[in-house]
XYZ file of C-alpha atoms in Angstrom:
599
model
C 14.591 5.165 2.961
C 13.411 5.417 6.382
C 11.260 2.275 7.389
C 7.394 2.983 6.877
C 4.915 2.884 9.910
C 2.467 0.499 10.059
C -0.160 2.060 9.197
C 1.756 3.202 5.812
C 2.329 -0.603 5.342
C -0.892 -1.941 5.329
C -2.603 1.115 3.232
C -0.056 -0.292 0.671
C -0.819 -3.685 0.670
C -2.285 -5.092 -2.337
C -5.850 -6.654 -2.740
C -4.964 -9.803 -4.351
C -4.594 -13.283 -2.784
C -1.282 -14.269 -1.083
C 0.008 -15.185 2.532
C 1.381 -12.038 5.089
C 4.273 -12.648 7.587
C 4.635 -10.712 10.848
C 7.910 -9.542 12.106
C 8.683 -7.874 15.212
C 11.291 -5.235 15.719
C 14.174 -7.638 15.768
C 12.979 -9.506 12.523
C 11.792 -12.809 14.468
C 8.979 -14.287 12.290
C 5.939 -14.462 14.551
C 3.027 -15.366 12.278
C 2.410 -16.279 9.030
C -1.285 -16.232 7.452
C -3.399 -16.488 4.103
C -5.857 -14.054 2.616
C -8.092 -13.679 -0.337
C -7.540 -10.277 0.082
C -4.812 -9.630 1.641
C -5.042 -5.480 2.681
C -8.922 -6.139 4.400
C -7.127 -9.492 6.064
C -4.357 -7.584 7.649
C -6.163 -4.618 8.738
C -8.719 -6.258 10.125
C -6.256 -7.174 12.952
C -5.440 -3.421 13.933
C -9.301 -2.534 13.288
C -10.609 -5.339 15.720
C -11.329 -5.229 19.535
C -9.312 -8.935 19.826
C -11.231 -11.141 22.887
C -7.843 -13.732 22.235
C -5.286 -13.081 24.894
C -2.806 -14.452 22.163
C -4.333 -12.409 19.349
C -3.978 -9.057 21.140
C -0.098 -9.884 22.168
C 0.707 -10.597 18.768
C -0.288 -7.575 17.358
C 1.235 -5.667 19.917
C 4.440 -7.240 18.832
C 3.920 -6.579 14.866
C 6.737 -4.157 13.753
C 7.113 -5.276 9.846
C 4.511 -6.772 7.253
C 5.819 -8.873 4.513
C 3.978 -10.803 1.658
C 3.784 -12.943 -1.107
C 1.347 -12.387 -3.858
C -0.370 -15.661 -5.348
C -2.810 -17.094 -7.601
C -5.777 -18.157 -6.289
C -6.862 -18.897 -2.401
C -5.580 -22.505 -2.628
C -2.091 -21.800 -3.707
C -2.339 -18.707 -0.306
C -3.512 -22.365 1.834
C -0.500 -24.529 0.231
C 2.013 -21.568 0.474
C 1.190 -20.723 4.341
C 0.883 -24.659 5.129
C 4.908 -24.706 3.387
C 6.420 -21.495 5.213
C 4.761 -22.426 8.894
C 6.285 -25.729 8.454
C 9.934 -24.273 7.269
C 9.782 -21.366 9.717
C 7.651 -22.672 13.035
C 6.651 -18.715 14.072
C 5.700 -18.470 17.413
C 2.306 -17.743 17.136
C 1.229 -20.180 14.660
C -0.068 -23.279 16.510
C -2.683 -24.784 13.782
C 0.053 -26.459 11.403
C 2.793 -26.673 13.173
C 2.780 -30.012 13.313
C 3.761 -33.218 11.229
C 0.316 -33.111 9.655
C 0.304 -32.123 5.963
C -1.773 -32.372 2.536
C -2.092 -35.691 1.038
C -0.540 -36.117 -2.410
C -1.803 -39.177 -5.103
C 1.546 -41.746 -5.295
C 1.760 -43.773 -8.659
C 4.492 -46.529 -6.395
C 7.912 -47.334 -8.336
C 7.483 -50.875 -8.366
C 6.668 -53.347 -11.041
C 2.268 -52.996 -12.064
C 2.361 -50.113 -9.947
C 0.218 -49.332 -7.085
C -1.770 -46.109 -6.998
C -2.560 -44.575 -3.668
C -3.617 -41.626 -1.062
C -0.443 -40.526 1.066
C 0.670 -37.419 3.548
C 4.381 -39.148 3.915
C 6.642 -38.340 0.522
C 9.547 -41.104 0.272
C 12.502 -40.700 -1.948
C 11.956 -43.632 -3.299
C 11.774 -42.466 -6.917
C 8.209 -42.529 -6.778
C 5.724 -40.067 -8.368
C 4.013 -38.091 -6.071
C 1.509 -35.333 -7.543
C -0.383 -32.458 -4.976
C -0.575 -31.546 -2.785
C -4.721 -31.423 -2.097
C -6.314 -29.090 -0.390
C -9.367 -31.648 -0.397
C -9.330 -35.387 0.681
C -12.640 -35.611 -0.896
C -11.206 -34.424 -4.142
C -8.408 -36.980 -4.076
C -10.709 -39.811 -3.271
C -13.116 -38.725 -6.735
C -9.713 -39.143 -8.491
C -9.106 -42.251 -7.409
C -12.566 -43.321 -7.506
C -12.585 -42.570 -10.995
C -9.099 -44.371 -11.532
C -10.341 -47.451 -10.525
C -13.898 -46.820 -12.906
C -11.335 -46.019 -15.905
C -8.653 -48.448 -15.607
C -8.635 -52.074 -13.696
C -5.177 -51.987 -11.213
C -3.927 -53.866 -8.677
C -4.544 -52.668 -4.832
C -2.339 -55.737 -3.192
C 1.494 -55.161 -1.740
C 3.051 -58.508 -3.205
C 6.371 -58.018 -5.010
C 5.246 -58.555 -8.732
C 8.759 -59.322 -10.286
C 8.631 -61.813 -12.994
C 10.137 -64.492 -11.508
C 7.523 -64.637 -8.505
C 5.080 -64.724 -11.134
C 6.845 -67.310 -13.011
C 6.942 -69.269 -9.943
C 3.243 -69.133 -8.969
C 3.902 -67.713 -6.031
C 0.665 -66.084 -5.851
C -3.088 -66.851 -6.210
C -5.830 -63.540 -7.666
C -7.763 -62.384 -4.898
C -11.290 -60.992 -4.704
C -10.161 -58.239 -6.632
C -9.662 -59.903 -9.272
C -13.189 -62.074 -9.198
C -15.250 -58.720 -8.408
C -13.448 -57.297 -11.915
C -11.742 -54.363 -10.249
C -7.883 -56.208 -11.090
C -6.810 -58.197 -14.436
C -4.429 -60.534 -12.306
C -1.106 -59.584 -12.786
C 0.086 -61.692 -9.949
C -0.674 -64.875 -12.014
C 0.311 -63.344 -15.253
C -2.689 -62.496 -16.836
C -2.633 -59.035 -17.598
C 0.748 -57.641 -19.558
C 2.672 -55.369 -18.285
C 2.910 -53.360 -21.490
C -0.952 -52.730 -21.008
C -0.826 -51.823 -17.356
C 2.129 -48.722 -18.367
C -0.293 -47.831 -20.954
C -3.169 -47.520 -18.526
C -0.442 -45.579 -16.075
C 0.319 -42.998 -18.728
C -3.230 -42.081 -19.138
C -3.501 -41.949 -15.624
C -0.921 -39.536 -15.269
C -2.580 -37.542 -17.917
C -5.706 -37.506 -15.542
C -4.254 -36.715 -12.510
C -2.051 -33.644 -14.257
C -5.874 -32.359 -15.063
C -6.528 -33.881 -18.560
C -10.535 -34.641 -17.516
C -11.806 -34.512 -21.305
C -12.200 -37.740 -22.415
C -13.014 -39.136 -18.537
C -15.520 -36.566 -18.311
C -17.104 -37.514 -21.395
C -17.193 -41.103 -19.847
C -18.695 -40.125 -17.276
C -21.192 -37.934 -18.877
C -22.378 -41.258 -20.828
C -22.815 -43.341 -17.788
C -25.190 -40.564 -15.992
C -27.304 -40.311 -18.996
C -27.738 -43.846 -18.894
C -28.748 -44.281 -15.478
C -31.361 -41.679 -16.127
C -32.706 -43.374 -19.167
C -32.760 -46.452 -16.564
C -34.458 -44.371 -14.047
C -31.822 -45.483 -11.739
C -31.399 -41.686 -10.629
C -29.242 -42.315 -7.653
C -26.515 -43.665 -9.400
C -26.930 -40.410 -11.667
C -26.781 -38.254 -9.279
C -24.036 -40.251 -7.847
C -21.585 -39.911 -11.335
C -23.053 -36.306 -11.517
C -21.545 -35.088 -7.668
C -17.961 -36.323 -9.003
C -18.596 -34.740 -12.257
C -18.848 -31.340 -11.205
C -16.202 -32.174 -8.240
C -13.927 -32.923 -11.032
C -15.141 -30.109 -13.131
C -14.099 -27.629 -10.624
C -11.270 -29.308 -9.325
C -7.616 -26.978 -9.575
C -5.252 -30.287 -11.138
C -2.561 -28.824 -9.249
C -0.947 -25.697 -7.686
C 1.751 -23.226 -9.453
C 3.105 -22.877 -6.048
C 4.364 -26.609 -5.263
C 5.294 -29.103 -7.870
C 7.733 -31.814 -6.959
C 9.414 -31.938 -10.327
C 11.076 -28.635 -9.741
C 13.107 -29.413 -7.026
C 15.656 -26.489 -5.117
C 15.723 -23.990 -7.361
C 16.373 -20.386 -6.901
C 14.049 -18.100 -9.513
C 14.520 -14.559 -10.093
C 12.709 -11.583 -11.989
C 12.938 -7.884 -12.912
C 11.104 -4.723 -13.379
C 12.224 -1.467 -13.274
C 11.517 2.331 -14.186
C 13.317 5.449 -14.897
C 15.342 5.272 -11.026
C 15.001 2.082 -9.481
C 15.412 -1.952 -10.674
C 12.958 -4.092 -8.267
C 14.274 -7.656 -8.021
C 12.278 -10.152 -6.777
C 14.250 -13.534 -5.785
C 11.530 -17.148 -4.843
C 13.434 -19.892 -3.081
C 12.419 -23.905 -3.770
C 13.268 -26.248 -1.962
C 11.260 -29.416 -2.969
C 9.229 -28.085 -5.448
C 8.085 -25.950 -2.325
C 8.365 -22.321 -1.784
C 10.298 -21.344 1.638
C 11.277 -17.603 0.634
C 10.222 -14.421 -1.405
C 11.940 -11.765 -1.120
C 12.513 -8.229 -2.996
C 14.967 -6.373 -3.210
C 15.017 -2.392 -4.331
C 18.440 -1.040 -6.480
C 19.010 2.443 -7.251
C 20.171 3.032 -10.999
C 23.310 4.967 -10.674
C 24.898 4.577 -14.532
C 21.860 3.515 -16.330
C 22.215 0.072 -16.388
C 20.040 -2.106 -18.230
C 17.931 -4.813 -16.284
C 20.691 -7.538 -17.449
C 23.338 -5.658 -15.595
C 21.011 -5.067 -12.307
C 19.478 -8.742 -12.245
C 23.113 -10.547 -12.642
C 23.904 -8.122 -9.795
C 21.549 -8.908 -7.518
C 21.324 -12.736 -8.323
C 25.581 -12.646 -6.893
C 24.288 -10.822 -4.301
C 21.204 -12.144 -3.059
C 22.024 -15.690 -3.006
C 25.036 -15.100 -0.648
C 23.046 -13.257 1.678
C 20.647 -16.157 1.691
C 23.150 -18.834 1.499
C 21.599 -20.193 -1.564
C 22.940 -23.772 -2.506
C 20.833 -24.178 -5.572
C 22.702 -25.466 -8.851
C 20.157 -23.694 -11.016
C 18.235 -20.970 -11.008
C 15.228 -19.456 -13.568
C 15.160 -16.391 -15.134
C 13.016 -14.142 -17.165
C 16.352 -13.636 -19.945
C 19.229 -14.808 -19.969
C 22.010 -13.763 -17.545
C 25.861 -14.488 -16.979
C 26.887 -15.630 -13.426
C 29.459 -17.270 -13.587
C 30.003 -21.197 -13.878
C 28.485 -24.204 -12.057
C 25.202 -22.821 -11.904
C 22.512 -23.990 -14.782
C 20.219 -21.275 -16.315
C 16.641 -22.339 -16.904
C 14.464 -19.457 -19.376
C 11.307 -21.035 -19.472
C 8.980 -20.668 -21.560
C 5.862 -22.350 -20.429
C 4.383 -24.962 -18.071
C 4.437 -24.851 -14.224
C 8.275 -23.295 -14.347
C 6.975 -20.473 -16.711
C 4.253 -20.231 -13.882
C 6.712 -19.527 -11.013
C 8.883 -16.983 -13.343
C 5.196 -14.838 -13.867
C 4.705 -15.450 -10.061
C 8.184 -14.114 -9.039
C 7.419 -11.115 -11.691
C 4.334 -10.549 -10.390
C 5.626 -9.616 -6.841
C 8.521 -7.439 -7.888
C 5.436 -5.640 -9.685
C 3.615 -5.576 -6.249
C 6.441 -4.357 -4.563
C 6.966 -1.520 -7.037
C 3.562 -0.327 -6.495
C 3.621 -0.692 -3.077
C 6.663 1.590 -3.105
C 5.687 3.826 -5.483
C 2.168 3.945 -2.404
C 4.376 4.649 0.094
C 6.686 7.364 -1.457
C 3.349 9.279 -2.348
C 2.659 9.302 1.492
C 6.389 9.748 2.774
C 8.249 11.481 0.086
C 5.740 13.500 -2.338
C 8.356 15.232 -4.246
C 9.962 12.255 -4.961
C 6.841 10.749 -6.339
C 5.401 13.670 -8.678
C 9.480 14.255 -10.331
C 8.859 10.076 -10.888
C 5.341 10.658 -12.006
C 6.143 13.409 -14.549
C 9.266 11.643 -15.932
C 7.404 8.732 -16.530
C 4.498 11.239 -18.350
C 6.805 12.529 -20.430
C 8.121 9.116 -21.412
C 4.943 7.543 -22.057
C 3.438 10.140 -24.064
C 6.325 11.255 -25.722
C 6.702 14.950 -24.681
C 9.850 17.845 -24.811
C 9.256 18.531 -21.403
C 8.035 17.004 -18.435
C 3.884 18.065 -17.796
C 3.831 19.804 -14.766
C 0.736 22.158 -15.812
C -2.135 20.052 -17.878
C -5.735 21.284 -19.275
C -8.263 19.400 -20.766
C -11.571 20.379 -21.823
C -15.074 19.145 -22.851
C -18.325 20.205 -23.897
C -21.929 19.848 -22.771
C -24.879 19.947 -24.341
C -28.109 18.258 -24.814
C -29.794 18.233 -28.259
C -28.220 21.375 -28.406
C -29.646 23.280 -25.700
C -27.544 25.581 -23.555
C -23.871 24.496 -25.052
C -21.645 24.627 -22.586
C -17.892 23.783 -22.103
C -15.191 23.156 -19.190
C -11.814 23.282 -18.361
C -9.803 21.774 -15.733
C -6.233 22.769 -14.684
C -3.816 19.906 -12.918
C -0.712 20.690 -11.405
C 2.007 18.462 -11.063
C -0.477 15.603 -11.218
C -3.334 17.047 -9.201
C -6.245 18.820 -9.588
C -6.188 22.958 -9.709
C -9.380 23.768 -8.858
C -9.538 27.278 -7.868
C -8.082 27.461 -11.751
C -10.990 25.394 -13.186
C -13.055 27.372 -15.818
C -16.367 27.291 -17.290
C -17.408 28.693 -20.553
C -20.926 29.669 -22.734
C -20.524 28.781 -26.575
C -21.007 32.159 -28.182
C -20.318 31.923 -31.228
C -21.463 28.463 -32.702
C -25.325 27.446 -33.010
C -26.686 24.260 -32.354
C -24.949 20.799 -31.104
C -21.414 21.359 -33.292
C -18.608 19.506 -30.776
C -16.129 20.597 -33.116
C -16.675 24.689 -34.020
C -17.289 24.672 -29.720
C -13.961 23.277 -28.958
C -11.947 25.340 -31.189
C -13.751 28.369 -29.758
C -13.329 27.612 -26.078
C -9.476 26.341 -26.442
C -9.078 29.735 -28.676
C -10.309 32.130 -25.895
C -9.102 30.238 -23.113
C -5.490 30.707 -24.556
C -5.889 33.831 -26.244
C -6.933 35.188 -22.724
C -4.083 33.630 -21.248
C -1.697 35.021 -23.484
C -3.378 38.566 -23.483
C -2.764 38.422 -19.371
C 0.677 37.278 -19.860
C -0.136 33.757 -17.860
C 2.057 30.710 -18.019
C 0.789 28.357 -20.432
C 0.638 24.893 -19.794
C 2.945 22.158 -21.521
C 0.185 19.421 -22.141
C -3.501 19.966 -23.829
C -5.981 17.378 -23.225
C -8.948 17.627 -25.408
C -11.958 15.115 -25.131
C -12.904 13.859 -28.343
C -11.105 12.202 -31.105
C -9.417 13.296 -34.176
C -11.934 15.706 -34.946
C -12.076 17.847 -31.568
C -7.899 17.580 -31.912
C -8.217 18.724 -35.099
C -10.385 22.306 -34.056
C -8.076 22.246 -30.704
C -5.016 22.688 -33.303
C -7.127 24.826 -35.281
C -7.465 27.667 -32.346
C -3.581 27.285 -31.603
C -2.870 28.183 -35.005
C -4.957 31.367 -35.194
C -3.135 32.292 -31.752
C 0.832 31.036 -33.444
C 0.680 28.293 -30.641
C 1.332 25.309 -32.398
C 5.129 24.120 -31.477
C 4.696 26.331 -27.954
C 1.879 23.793 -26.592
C 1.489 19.956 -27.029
C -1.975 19.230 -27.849
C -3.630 15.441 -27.672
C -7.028 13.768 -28.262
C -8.245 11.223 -25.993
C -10.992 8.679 -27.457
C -13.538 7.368 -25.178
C -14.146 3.882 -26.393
C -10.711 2.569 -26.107
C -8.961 5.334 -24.709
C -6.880 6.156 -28.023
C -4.874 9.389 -27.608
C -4.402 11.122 -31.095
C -1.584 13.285 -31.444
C -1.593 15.950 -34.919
C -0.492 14.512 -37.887
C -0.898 10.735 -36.969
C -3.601 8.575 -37.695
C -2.328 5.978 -35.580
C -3.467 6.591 -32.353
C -1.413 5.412 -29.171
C -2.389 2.976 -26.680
C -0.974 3.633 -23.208
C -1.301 0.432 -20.945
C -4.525 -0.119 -18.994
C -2.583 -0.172 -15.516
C -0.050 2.811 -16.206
C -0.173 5.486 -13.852
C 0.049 8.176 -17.203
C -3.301 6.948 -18.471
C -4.499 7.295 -14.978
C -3.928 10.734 -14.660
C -5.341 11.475 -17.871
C -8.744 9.549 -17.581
C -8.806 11.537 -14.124
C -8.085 14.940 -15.683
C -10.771 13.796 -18.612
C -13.596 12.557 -16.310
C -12.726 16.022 -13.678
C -13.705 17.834 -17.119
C -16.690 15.872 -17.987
C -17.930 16.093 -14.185
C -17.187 19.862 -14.298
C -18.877 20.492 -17.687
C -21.937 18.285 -16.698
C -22.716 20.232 -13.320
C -22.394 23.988 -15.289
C -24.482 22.643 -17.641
C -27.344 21.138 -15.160
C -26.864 24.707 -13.587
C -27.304 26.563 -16.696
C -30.366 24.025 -17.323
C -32.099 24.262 -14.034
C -31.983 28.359 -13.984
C -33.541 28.540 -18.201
C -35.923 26.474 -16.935
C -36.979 28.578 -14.076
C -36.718 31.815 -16.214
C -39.583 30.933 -18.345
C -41.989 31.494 -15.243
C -40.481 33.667 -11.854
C -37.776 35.753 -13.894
C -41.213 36.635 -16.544
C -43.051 38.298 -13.495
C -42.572 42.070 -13.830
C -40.999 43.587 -10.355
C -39.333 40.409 -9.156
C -36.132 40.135 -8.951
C -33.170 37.068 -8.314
C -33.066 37.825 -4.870
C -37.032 37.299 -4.666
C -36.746 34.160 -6.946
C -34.009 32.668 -4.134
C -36.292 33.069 -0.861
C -39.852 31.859 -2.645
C -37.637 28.744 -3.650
C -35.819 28.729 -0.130
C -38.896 28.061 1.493
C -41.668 26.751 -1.279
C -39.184 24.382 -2.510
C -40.522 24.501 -6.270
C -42.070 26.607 -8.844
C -45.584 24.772 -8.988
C -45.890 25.382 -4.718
C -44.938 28.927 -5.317
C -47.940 29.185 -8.331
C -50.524 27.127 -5.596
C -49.789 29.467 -2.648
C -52.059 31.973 -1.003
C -51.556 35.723 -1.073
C -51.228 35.637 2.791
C -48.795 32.473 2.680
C -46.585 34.590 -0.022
C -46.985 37.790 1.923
C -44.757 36.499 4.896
C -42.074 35.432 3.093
C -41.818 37.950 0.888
C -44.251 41.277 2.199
C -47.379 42.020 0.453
C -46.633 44.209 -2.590
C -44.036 41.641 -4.563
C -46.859 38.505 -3.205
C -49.689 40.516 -4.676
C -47.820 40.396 -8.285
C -47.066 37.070 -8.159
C -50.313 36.347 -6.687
C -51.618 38.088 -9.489
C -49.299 36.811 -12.030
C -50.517 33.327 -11.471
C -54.332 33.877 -10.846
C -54.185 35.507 -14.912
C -52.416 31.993 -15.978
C -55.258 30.258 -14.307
C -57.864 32.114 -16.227
């Protein structure tokens, strides 16, 4: 497929959080960035007047937008802060150097030190971030040192400096903020106890500090010592909102290659994330073209060969959604939750974005291609003989009754028909009766068809529920449709769509493009119906007074309301001020028509 323009590729872009990459026209990464929203981000750099010399080059030089679809806004920040640091693009200056986020350490040493650092050794200590917010780490460990009584010196704790007296407590120790471990007087057993719960705090398990916390503020208050409560209640709701860490780094899953699928009828889109130190350095997806049907297990093991020699991929294991055969050497990880379920729903999340996107930009570039898609997928979906390339629905209007009504709207392959839309009057039922209306407007819209020898279409929408399907089927029996025409319900409330003979309805999903078109045909109907009914509304309404008066005609009605603007001006008017729009012998018996109402 011919490579989209740029203004193709950013009408595609999704609206979701994530960080976008420039490339110019020989692939050279100039820029990366983070968005919120990610489409009004990047077009707001081809929308803008720049005033930045730099700015203005740089988009001069954009020939290729790539993402990555995220989270949340702080995993976009902690993505863009890893790929600026892998890749250095030219036009990134802001993070390019050795400055990074700081990370909590719990030290590998004996009573181990707990501490604020930017540097990660491989030391084979625990390091958990990174932070987006100093502030935020410094609550933690604020709260740390409230909870649990540790050690802040750098001796070398081992037992037999201990044993030896090597050391004296410190201030620490007097002001109640360490036990003394450097004498000996707090057990080591105790202090790992008070590390595990640490861990648990720092991993975001706030409940029971929280609730500590909680206890102290209210009794400040009842001290009336309210700066102190207002103190514990800042870090409360810091901690509160605080993220315990991000899906997009974790330390613990160190260079690993992940990999998802999702395909349709045509295509398999394979997305592949590259770790390297629990970081992400590369997303990329790849599009495959089903040429024997194979099943996603065939096209993933495929394209995991594949894509990892084109990347070079050293990784000795690699996560998956299922489980896949790729030879020896190389360990396959399914998980199933945690942070490395996380990544797998991140990696399948952008092979979804990247489907859509495609699926955007064959619409715009290749519309054939998109409605046979489109109408294979209908007829899939909603389980049909033949693909629905000519759909009506109808509905029905009325009020209380008054002036039934009823429309129908024609779609071809996937879009609206309207020159074929068609309104009808209930004739033959009285009163509000949604059900005898439907069977008599589906009856005469296909008995008229048939009569005139028209094509018929291969898909009947009806709005209502069982009952409406039930008088739709009715009216294609009469005619000997049924079998010749598929006929459906759609249910408002949960969008149910009832098919003849089954009380179970069927429950398309929210985001699939067949439900789309449907709730668009369904709410073209309903717009339709409303406005003929409003119509036929408006013009009963004015044939109680104008259309009454003896000698005046439509025509008449149209220019007094073309220039009076409403039937109570017209019935306040002078003869003279009626006589010029309308010449003195019709004004004179409206005039007169009027002036007898008055008395």
């Amino acid at each position: 497929m011919q490579e989209a323009t740029l203004d193709i590729q950013i009408k595609i872009l999704p609206t979701s959080p994530g960080v976008y990459q420039y490339y110019d026209k020989d692939d050279t990464l100039l820029y990366v960035g983070k968005a919120k929203n990610l489409k009004k981000r990047v077009s707001s750099y081809f929308t803008k007047n720049h005033d930045n010399y730099k700015t203005k080059v740089l988009v001069k030089k954009i020939y290729t937008i790539k993402h990555i679809v995220v989270e949340t806004e702080t995993d976009a920040l902690l993505l863009e802060n890893n790929l600026i640091k892998k890749y250095l693009p030219r036009f990134n200056v802001m993070l390019k150097d050795d400055k990074t986020y700081p990370w909590i350490c719990i030290k590998k040493e004996r009573f181990s030190r707990i501490f604020l650092t930017r540097n990660l050794i491989k030391d084979g200590s625990e390091y958990y971030g990174p932070y987006t917010s100093v502030k935020t780490v410094h609550v933690l460990l604020d709260l740390i040192k409230e909870l649990y009584q540790l050690r802040t010196c750098t001796y070398d704790l081992s037992q037999e400096k201990i044993n030896n007296g090597k050391y004296k407590v410190c201030l620490e120790y007097h002001l109640g903020n360490c036990k003394g471990p450097c004498e000996g007087l707090q057990d080591e057993k105790e202090y790992l106890e008070n590390l595990e719960a640490i861990r648990q705090i720092v991993k975001g398990n706030f409940k029971d500090s929280l609730n500590r916390f909680r206890n102290q503020m209210m009794i400040h208050a009842e001290k009336m010592e309210f700066e102190d409560a207002q103190r514990i209640k800042e870090k409360i709701q810091i901690l509160e909102n605080y993220q315990a860490r991000s899906t997009v780094v974790n330390p613990k899953i160190s260079n690993v290659d992940v990999f998802s699928i999702i395909s349709d009828e045509s295509y398999g889109y394979i997305n592949f994330l590259q770790l390297s130190y629990g970081a992400i350095i590369r997303s990329h997806t790849t599009e495959v073209k089903k040429k024997l049907d194979e099943s996603d297990k065939e096209l993933l093991e495929l394209a995991i060969i594949e894509l990892r020699q084109r990347f070079n991929s050293t990784s000795k294991e690699i996560f998956v959604p299922f489980n896949v055969e790729v030879g020896e050497g190389l360990k396959i990880t399914i998980p199933q939750l945690g942070d490395k379920k996380k990544i797998v729903d991140l990696s399948l999340r952008n092979a979804k974005y990247h489907r859509q996107e495609r699926f955007k930009q064959i619409k715009i570039m290749d519309p054939d291609r998109h409605i046979k898609r489109l109408m294979a997928q209908m007829k899939k979906d909603l389980r049909l003989p033949e693909e629905p390339r000519h759909i009506e629905c109808f509905d029905n209007s009325n009020i209380q009754g008054t002036n039934p009504v009823a429309a129908c709207v024609v779609f071809k392959n996937g879009k609206p028909s309207k020159k074929e839309y068609r309104k009808f009057n209930i004739k033959t039922v009285e009163g509000a009766n949604d059900f005898a209306s439907m069977e008599e407007v589906v009856y005469r819209r296909y008995k008229r068809l048939t009569e005139e020898d028209q094509p018929l279409p291969q898909l009947v929408i009806v709005d209502g529920g069982k009952g409406q399907l039930s008088s739709g089927l009715k009216a294609l029996d009469t005619l000997g449709l049924r079998g010749k025409i598929t006929i459906i319900g759609i249910a408002k409330r949960l969008e149910e769509i009832y098919y003849p003979g089954d009380s179970i309805p069927l429950y398309l999903d929210k985001k699939s493009e067949s439900l789309k078109v449907i709730q668009h045909l369904r709410n073209e109907a309903h717009r339709f119906g409303i406005t003929f009914h409003r119509q036929k509304r408006s013009k009963a309404a004015l044939d109680t007074e104008l259309d009454l008066i003896p000698g005046i005609g439509e025509k008449t009605v149209i220019e007094l309301l073309k220039t009076f603007r409403s039937v109570k001006r017209i019935s306040e008017a002078s003869k003279h001020e009626l006589s010029e729009v309308i010449g003195d012998s019709r004004a004179t018996k409206v005039y007169n028509y009027y002036l007898s109402k008055k008395e």
